[in-house]
PDB file of C-alpha atoms in Angstrom:
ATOM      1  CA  UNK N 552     -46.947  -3.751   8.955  1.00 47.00           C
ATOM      2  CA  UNK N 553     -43.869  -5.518   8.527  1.00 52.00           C
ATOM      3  CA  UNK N 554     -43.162  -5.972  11.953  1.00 53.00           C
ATOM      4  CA  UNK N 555     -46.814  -7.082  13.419  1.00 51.00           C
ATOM      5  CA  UNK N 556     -46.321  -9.733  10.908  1.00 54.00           C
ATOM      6  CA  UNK N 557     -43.480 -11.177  12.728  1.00 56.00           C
ATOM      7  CA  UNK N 558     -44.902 -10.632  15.519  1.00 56.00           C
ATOM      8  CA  UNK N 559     -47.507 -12.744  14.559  1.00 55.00           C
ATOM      9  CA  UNK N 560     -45.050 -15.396  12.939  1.00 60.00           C
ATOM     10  CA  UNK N 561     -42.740 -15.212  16.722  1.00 74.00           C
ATOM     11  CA  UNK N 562     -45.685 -16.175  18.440  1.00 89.00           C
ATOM     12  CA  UNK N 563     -47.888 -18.151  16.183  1.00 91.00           C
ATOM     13  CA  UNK N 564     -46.568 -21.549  17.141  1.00 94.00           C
ATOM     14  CA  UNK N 565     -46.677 -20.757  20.677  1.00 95.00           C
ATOM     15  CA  UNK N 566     -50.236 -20.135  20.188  1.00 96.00           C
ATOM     16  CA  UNK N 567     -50.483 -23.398  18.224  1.00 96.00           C
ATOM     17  CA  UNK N 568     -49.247 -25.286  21.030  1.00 96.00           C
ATOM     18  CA  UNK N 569     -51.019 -23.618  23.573  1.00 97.00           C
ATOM     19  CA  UNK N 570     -54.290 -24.679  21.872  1.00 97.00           C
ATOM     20  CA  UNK N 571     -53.060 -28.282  20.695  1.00 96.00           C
ATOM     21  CA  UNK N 572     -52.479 -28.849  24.759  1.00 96.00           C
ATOM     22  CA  UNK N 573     -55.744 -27.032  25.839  1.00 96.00           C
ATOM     23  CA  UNK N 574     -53.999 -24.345  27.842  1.00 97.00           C
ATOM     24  CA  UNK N 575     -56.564 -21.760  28.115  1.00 97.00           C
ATOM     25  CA  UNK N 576     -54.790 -19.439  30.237  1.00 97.00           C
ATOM     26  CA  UNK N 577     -51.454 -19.610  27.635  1.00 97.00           C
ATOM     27  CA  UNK N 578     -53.911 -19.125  24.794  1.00 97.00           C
ATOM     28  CA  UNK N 579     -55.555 -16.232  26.240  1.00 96.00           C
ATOM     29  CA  UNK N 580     -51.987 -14.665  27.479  1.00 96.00           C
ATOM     30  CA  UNK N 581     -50.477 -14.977  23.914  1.00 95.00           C
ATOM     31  CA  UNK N 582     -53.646 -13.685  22.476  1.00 94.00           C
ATOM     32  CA  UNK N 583     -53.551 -10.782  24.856  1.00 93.00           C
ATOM     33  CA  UNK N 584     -50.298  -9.692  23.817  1.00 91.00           C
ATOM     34  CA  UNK N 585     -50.902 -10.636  19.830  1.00 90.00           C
ATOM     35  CA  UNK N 586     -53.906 -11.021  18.439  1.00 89.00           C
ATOM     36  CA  UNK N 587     -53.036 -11.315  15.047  1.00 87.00           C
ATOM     37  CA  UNK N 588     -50.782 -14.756  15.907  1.00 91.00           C
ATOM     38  CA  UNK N 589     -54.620 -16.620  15.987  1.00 92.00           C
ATOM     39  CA  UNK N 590     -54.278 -16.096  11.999  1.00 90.00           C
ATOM     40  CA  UNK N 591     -50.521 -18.495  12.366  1.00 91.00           C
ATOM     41  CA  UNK N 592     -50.758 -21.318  10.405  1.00 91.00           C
ATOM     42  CA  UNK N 593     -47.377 -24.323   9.334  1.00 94.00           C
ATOM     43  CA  UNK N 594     -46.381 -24.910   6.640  1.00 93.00           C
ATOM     44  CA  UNK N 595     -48.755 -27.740   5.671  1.00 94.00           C
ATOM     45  CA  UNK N 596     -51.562 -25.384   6.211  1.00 94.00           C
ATOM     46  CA  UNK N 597     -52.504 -26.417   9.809  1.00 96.00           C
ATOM     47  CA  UNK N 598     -54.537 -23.275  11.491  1.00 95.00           C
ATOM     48  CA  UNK N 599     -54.626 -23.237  15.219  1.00 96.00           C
ATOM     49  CA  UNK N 600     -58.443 -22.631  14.293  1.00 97.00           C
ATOM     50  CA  UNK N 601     -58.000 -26.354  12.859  1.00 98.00           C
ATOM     51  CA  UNK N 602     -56.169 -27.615  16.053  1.00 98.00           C
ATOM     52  CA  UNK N 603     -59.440 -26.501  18.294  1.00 98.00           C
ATOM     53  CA  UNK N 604     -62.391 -27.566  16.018  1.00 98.00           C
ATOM     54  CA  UNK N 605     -60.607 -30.905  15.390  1.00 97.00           C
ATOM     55  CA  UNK N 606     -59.943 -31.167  19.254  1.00 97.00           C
ATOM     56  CA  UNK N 607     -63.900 -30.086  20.085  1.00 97.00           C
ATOM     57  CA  UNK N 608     -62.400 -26.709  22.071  1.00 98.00           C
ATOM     58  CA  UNK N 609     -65.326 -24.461  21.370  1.00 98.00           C
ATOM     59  CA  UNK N 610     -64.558 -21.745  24.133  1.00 97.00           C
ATOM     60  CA  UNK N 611     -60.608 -21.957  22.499  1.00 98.00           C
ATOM     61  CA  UNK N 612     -61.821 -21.718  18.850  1.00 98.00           C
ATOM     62  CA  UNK N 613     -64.144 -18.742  20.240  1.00 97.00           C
ATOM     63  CA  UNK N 614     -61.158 -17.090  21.687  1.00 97.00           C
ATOM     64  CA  UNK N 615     -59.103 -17.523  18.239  1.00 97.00           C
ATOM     65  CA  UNK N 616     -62.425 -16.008  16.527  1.00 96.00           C
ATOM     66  CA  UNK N 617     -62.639 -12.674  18.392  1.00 95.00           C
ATOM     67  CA  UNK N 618     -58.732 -12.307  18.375  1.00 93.00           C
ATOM     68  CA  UNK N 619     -58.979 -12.468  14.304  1.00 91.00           C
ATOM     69  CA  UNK N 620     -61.778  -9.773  14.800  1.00 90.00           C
ATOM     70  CA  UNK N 621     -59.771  -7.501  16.895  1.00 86.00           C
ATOM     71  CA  UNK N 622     -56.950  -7.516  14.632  1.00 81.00           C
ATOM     72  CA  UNK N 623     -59.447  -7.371  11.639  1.00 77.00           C
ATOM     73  CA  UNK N 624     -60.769  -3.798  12.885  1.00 72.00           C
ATOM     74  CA  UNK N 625     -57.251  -2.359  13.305  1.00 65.00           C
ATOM     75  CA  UNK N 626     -57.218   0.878  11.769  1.00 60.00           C
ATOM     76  CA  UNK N 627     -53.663   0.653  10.154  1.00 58.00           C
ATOM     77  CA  UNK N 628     -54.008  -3.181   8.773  1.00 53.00           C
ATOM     78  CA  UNK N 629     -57.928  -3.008   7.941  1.00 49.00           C
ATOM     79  CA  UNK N 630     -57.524  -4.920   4.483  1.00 56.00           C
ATOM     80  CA  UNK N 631     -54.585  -6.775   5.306  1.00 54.00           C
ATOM     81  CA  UNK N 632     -56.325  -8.633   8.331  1.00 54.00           C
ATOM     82  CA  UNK N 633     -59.563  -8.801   6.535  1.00 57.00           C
ATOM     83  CA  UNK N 634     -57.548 -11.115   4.414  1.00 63.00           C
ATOM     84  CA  UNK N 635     -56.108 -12.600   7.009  1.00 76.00           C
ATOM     85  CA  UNK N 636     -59.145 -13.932   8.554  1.00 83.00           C
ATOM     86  CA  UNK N 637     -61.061 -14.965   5.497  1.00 82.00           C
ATOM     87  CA  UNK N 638     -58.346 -17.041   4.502  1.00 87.00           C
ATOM     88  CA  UNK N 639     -58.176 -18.354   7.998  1.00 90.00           C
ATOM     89  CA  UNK N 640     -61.637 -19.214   7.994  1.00 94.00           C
ATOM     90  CA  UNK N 641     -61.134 -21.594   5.203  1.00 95.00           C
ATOM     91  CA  UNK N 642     -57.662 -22.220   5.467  1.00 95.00           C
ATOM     92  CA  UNK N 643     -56.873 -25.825   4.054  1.00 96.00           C
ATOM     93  CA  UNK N 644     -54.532 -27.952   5.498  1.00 96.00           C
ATOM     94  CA  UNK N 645     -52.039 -30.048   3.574  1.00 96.00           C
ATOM     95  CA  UNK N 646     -55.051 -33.038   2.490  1.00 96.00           C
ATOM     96  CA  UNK N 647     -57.401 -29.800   1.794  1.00 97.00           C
ATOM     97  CA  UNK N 648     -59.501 -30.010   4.483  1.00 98.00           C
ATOM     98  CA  UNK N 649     -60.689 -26.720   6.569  1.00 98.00           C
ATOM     99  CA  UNK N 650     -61.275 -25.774   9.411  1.00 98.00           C
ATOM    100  CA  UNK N 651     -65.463 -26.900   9.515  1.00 98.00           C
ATOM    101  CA  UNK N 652     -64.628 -30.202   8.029  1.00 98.00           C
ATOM    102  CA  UNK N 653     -62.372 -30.968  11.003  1.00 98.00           C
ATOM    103  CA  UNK N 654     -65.328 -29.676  13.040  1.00 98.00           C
ATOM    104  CA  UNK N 655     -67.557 -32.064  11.532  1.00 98.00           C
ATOM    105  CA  UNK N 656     -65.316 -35.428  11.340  1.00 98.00           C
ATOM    106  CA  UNK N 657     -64.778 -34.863  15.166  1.00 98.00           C
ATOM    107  CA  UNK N 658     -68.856 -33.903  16.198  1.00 97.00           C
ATOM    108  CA  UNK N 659     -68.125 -30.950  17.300  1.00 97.00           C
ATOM    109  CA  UNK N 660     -71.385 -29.043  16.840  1.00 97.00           C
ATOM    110  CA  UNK N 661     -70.446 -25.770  19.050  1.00 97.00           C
ATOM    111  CA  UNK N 662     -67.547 -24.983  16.458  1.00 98.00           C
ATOM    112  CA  UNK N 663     -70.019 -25.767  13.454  1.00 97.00           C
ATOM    113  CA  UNK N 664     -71.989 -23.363  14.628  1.00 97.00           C
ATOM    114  CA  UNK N 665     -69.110 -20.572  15.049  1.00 97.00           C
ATOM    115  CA  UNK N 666     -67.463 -21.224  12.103  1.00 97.00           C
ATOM    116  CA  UNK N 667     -70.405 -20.718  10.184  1.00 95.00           C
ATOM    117  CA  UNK N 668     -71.485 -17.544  12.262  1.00 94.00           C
ATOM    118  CA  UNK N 669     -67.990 -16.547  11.187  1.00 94.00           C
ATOM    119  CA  UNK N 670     -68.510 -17.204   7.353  1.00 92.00           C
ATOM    120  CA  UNK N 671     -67.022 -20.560   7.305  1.00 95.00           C
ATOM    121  CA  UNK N 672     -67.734 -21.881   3.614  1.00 94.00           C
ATOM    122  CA  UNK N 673     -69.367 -25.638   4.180  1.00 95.00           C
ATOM    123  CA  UNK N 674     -69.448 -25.806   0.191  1.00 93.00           C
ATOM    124  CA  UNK N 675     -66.139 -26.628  -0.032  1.00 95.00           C
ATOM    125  CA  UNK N 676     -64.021 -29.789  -1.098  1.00 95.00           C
ATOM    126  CA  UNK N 677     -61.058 -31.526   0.645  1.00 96.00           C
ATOM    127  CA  UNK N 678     -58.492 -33.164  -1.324  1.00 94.00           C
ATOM    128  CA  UNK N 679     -58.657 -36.749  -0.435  1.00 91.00           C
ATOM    129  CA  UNK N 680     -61.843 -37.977  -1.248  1.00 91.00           C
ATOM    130  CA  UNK N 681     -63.525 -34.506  -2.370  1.00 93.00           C
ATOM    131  CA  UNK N 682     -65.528 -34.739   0.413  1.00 95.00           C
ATOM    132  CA  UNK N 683     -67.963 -31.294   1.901  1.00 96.00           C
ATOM    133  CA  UNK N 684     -68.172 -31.260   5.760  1.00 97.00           C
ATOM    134  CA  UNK N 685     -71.912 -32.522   5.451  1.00 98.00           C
ATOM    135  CA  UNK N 686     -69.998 -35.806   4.161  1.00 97.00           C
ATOM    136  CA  UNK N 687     -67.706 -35.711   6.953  1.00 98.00           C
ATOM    137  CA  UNK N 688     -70.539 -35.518   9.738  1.00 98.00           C
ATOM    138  CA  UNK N 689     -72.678 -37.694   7.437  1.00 98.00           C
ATOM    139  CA  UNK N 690     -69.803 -40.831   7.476  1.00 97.00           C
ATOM    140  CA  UNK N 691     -68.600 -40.394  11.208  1.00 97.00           C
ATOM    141  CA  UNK N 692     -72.407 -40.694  12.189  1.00 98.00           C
ATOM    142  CA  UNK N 693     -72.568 -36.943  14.069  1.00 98.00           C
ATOM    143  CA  UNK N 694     -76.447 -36.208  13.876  1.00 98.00           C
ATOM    144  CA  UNK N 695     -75.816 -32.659  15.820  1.00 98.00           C
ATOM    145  CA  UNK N 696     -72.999 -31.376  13.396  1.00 98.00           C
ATOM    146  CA  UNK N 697     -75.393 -32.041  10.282  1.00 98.00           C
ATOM    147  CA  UNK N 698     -78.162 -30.499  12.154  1.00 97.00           C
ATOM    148  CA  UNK N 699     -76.220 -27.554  12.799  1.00 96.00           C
ATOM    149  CA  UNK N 700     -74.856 -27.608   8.653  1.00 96.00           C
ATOM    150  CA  UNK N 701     -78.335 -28.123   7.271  1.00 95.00           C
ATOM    151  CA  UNK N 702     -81.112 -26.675   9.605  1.00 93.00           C
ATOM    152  CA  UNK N 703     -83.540 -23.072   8.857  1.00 84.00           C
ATOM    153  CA  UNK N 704     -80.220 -20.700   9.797  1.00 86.00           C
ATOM    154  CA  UNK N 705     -78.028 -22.180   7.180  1.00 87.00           C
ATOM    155  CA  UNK N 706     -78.533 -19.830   4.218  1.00 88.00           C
ATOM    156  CA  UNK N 707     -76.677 -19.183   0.934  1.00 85.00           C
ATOM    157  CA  UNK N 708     -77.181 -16.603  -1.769  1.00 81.00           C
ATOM    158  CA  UNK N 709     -78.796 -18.378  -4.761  1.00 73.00           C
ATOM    159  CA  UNK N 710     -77.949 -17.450  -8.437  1.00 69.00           C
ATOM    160  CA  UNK N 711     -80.621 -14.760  -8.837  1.00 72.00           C
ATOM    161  CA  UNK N 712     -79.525 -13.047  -5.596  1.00 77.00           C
ATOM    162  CA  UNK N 713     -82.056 -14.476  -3.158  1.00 83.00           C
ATOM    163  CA  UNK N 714     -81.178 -16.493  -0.213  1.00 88.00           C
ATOM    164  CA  UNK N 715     -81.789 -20.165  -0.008  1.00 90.00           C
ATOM    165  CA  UNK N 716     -81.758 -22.783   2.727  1.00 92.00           C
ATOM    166  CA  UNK N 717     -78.067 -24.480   1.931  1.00 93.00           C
ATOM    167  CA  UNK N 718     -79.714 -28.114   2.160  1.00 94.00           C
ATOM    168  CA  UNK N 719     -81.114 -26.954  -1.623  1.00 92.00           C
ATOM    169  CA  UNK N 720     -78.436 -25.035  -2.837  1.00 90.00           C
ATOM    170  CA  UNK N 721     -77.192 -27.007  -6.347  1.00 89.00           C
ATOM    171  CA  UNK N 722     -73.703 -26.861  -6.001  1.00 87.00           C
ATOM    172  CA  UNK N 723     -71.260 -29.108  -8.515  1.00 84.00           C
ATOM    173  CA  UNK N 724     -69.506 -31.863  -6.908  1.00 77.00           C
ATOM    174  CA  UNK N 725     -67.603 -34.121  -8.460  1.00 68.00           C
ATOM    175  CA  UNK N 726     -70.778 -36.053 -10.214  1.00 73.00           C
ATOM    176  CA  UNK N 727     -72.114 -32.907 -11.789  1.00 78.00           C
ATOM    177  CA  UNK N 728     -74.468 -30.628 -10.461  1.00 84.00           C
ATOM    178  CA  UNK N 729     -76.781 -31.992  -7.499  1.00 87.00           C
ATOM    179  CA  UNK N 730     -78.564 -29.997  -3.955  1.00 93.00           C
ATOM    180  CA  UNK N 731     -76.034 -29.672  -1.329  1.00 95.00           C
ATOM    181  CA  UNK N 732     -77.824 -32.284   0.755  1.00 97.00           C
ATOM    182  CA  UNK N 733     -77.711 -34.645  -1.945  1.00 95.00           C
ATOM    183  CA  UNK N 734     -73.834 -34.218  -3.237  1.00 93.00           C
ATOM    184  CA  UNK N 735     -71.635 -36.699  -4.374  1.00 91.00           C
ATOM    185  CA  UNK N 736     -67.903 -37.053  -2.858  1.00 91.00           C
ATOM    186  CA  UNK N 737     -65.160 -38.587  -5.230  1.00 88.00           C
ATOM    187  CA  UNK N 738     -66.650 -42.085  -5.284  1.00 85.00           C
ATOM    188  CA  UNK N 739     -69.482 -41.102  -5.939  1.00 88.00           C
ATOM    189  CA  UNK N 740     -71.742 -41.148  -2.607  1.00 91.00           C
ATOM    190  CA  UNK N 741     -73.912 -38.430  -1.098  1.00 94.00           C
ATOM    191  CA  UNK N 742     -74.086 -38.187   2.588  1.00 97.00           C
ATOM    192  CA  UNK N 743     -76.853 -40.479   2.987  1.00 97.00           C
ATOM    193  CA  UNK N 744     -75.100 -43.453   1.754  1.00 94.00           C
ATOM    194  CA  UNK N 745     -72.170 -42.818   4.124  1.00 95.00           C
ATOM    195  CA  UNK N 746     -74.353 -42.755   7.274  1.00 97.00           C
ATOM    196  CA  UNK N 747     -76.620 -45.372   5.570  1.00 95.00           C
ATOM    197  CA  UNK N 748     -73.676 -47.950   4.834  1.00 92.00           C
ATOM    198  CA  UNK N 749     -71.990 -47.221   8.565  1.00 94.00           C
ATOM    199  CA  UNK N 750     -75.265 -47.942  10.101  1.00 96.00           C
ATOM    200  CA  UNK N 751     -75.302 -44.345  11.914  1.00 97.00           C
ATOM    201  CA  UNK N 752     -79.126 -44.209  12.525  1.00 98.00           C
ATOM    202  CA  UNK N 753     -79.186 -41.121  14.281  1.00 98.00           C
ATOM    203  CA  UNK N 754     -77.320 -39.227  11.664  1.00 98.00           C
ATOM    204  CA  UNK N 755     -79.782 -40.842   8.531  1.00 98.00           C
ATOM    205  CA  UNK N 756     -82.741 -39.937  10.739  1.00 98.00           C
ATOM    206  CA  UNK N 757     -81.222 -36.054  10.042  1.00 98.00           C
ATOM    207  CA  UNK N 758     -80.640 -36.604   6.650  1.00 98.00           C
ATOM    208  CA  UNK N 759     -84.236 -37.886   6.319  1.00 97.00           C
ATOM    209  CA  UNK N 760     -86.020 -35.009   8.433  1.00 97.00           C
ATOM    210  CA  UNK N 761     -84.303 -32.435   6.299  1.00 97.00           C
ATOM    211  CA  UNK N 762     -85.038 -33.881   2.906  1.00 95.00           C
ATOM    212  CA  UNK N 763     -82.059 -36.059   1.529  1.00 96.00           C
ATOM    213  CA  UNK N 764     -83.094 -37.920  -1.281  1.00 94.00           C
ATOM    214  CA  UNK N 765     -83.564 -42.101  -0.739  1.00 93.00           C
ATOM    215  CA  UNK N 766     -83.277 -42.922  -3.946  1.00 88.00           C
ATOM    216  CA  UNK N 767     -79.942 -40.800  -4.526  1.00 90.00           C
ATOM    217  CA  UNK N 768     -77.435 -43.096  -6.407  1.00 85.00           C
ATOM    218  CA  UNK N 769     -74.451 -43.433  -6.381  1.00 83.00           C
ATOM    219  CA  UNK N 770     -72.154 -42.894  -9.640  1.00 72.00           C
ATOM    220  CA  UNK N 771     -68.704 -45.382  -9.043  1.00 63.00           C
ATOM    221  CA  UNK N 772     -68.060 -48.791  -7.692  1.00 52.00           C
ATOM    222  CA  UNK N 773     -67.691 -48.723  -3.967  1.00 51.00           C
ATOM    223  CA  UNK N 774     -66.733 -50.882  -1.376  1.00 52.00           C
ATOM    224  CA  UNK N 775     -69.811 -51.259   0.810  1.00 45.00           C
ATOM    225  CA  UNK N 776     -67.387 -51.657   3.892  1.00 47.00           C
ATOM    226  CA  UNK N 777     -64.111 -53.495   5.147  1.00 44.00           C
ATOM    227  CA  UNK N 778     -66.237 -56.540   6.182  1.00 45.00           C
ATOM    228  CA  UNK N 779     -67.803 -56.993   3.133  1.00 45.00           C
ATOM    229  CA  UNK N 780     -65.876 -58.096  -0.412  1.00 41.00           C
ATOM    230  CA  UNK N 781     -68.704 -56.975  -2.381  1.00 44.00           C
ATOM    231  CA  UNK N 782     -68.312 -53.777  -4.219  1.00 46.00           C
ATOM    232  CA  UNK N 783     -71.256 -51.970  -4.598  1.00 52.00           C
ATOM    233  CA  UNK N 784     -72.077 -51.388  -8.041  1.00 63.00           C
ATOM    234  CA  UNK N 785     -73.306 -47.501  -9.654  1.00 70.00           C
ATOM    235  CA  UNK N 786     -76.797 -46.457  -9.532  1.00 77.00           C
ATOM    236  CA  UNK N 787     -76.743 -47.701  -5.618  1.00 86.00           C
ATOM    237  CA  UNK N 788     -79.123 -46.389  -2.978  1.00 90.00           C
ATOM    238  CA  UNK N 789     -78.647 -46.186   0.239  1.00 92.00           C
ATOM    239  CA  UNK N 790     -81.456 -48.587   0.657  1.00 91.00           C
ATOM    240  CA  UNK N 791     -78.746 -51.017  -1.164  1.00 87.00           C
ATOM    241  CA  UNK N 792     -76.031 -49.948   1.176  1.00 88.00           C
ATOM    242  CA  UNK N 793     -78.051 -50.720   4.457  1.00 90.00           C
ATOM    243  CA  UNK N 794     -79.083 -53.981   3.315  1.00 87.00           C
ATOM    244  CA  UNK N 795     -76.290 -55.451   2.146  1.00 83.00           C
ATOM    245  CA  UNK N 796     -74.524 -54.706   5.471  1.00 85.00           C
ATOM    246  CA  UNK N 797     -77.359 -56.076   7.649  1.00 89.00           C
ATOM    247  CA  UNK N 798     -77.781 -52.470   8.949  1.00 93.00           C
ATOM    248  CA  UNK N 799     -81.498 -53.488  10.045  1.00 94.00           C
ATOM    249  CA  UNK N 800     -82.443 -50.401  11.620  1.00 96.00           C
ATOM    250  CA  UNK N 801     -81.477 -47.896   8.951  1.00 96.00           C
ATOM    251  CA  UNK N 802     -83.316 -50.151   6.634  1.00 93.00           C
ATOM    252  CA  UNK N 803     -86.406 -49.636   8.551  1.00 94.00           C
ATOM    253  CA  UNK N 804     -85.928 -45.975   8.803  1.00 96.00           C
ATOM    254  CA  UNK N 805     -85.406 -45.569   4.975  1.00 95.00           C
ATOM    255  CA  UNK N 806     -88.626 -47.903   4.350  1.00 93.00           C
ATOM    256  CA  UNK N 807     -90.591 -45.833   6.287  1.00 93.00           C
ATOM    257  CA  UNK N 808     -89.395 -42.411   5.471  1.00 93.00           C
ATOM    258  CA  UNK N 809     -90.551 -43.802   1.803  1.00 91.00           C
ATOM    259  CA  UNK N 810     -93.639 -44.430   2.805  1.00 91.00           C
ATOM    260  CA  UNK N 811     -94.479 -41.538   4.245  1.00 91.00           C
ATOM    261  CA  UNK N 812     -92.931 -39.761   1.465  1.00 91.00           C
ATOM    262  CA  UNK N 813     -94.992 -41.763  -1.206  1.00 88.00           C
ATOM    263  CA  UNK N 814     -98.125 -41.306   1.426  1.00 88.00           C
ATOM    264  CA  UNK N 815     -97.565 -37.310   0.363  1.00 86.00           C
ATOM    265  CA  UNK N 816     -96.991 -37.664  -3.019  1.00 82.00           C
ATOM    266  CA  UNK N 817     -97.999 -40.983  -4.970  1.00 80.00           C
ATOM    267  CA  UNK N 818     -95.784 -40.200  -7.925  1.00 75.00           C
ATOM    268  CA  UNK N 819     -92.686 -40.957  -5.796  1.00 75.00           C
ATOM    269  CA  UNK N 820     -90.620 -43.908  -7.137  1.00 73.00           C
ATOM    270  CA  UNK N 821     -91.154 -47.458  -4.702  1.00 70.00           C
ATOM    271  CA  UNK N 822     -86.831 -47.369  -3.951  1.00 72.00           C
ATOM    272  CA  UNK N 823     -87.721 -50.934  -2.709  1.00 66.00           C
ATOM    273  CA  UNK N 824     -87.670 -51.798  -6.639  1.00 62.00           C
ATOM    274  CA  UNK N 825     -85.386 -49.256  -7.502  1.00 62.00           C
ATOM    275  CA  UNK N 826     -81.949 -51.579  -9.292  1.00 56.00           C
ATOM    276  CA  UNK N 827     -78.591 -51.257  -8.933  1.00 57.00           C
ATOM    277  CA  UNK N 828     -76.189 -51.003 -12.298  1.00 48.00           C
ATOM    278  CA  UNK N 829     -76.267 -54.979 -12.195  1.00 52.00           C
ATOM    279  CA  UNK N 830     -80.114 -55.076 -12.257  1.00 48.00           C
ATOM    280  CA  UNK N 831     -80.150 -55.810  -8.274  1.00 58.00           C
ATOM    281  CA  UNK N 832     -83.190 -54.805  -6.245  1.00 54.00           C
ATOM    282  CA  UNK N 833     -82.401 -53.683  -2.604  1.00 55.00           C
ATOM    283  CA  UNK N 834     -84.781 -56.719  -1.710  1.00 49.00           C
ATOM    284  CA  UNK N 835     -81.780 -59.239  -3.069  1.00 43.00           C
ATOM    285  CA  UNK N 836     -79.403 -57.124  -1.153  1.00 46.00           C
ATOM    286  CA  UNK N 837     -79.225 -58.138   1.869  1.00 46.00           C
ATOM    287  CA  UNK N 838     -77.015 -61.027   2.817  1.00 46.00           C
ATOM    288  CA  UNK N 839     -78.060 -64.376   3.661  1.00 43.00           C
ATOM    289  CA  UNK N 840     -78.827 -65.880   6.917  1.00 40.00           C
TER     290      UNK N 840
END
């Protein structure tokens, strides 16, 4: 055991490099030879499974995914490489983000879709801005990657043992205990807000079609963007967000999702009334002309 795992450590960072360059034919060779190096990872926690879902290298990070399977079903290092890929699965890199998060920030929706075939946990929180991957597609505007996080065959195991689309799983985020298509990130934003404030129309279109809440709120003072001074005060919606930055579009969108929303069920709060911490309506939000 001892010596396949340097083996693995000799030619890890070739491996790395291979797949930081694209070179298909070195990864496959160095793969070939060791399949256990796809499990390498530095120092700072950098997976060569992080180096191809960051760099959108689906047939790479597919290669990496059945080499961590063939070493997994070794006879003589069953549990050891069981280990080896869970951890790599989920392996967090030095600002705690894994491997699906990189996946998401870049729009990479073939490698959201293998890492979670894999068992790729999309639950989880980096360590910058404790921040899920739905955040990360959510703020970089990638409708495809949140479709692929949130659609029919993205299924958790609930409390009581039953499985549950992951869009209504509660998890607890740093805000307390909310769906995951609703959570809050370290300042206090769910996804919506993020694609709402960016003016990513596509990507609040997918939020809206698979249920995120519009009159989520945020719980901190944010900045509503770097052209803007105004800090955007708690209790925010992403109605707030869109109209204050003169996203038009998204605006629209969120009116009329609300409408048809309020259409089904007459109970459901007007958001364009809904007030902000300092008593502002979305309707005062938007900047003047």
């Amino acid at each position: 055991m001892g010596q396949g795992h340097s083996r693995r450590r000799a030619r890890g960072p070739a491996l790395l490099k291979a797949v930081r360059t694209g070179d298909t034919a070195r990864v496959e060779e160095v793969l070939a030879s060791c399949p256990g190096a796809a499990g390498y990872c530095t120092i700072e926690g950098l997976s060569c499974v992080h180096v191809a879902a960051a760099t959108r290298r689906a047939d790479l990070l597919e290669h990496l995914l059945m080499a961590l399977r063939q070493a997994q079903a070794s006879p003589r290092q069953h549990k050891a490489w069981r280990r080896s890929f869970a951890t790599t699965i989920n392996q967090k890199n030095v600002h705690g983000q894994t491997p699906l998060m990189l996946a998401c920030r870049s729009g990479a929706a073939d490698c959201v879709r293998l890492l979670l075939e894999a068992g790729a946990d999309p639950t989880l929180f980096d360590g910058l801005q404790q921040r899920t991957c739905l955040h990360y597609a959510a703020l970089h505007g990638w409708a495809e990657a949140i479709e692929a996080l949130v659609d029919d065959e993205s299924v958790v195991r609930a409390a009581d043992g039953h499985m549950q689309p992951l869009r209504e799983a509660i998890i607890a985020d740093s805000q307390g205990h909310h769906r995951y298509i609703d959570g809050r990130e370290g300042c206090g934003l769910a996804p919506l807000h993020l694609a709402a404030t960016h003016g990513h129309l596509a990507a609040v279109k997918t939020l809206l079609k698979w249920g995120a809440s519009i009159a989520v709120r945020c719980n901190t003072s944010y900045g509503a963007g770097s052209s803007s001074s105004v800090p955007w005060t708690p209790h925010s919606t992403p109605l707030h967000y869109a109209a204050a930055g003169g996203r038009c579009r998204v605006v629209y969108a969120l009116l009329q999702a609300a409408a048809e929303r309020q259409r089904d069920d007459p109970h459901t709060h007007d958001v364009r009334v809904l007030v902000d911490f300092r008593a502002t309506a979305c309707a005062w939000s938007a900047p003047s002309t």
